[in-house]
Steps between C-alpha positions, in 0.01 A plus 500: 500500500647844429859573627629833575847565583616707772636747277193557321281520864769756621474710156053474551616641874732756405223650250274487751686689719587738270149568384334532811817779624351800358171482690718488824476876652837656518527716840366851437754742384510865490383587132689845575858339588526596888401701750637812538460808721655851542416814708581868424458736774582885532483766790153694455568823687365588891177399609394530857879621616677205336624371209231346289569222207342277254581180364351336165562101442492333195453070381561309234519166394370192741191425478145687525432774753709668737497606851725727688600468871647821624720566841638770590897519555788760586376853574186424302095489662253366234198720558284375203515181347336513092592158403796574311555802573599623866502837637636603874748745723916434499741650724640813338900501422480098459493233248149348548386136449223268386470149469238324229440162446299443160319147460287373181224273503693192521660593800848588362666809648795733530590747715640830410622823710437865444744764598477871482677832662253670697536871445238790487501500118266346318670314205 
């Protein structure tokens, strides 16, 4: 009769272990590093007696596709939503606002504000 020791089972176990680890999926991670958003938006002269602005949104990082969620904040209507890109009217004389929340495919997101001074210049 053979007779193994319970080092040498525990050893045969450890290997085992060790072989088989690689073929266990790690949890997806971002092959970007992480998700990141920002937002620059500027006053875009009068339209329709008020101030007018854009804003222009950028991503990067996270994982896949993005999609933007846009509300509208201080002194700010969003009149045309173009993904990420956002057009509308803003009180004249005031700082306007935008909020933006960017998610990837995975579902990660992150929130980000745009601010602007409303004025009857375009810049």
């Amino acid at each position: 009769m053979l007779k193994i020791s319970r080092r040498l089972v525990g050893l045969l176990v450890a290997t085992c272990v060790l072989a088989v680890a690689p073929l266990v999926p790690a949890a997806a991670a971002p092959l970007f590093g992480p998700l990141t958003a920002g937002v620059d938006c500027y006053s875009n002269g009068i339209q329709h007696n008020r101030g007018a602005f854009a804003c222009d949104a950028y991503a990067s990082g996270g994982t896949g596709l993005y999609s933007y969620t846009w509300s509208a904040g201080l002194n700010a209507d969003i009149m045309q939503n173009a993904g990420s890109s956002v057009y509308g009217g803003c009180t004249l004389g005031r700082t306007g606002r935008v909020n933006l929340v960017v998610t990837d495919s995975s579902g990660a997101s992150v929130a980000v504000v745009g601010r602007w001074y409303c004025s009857s210049d375009a810049s």
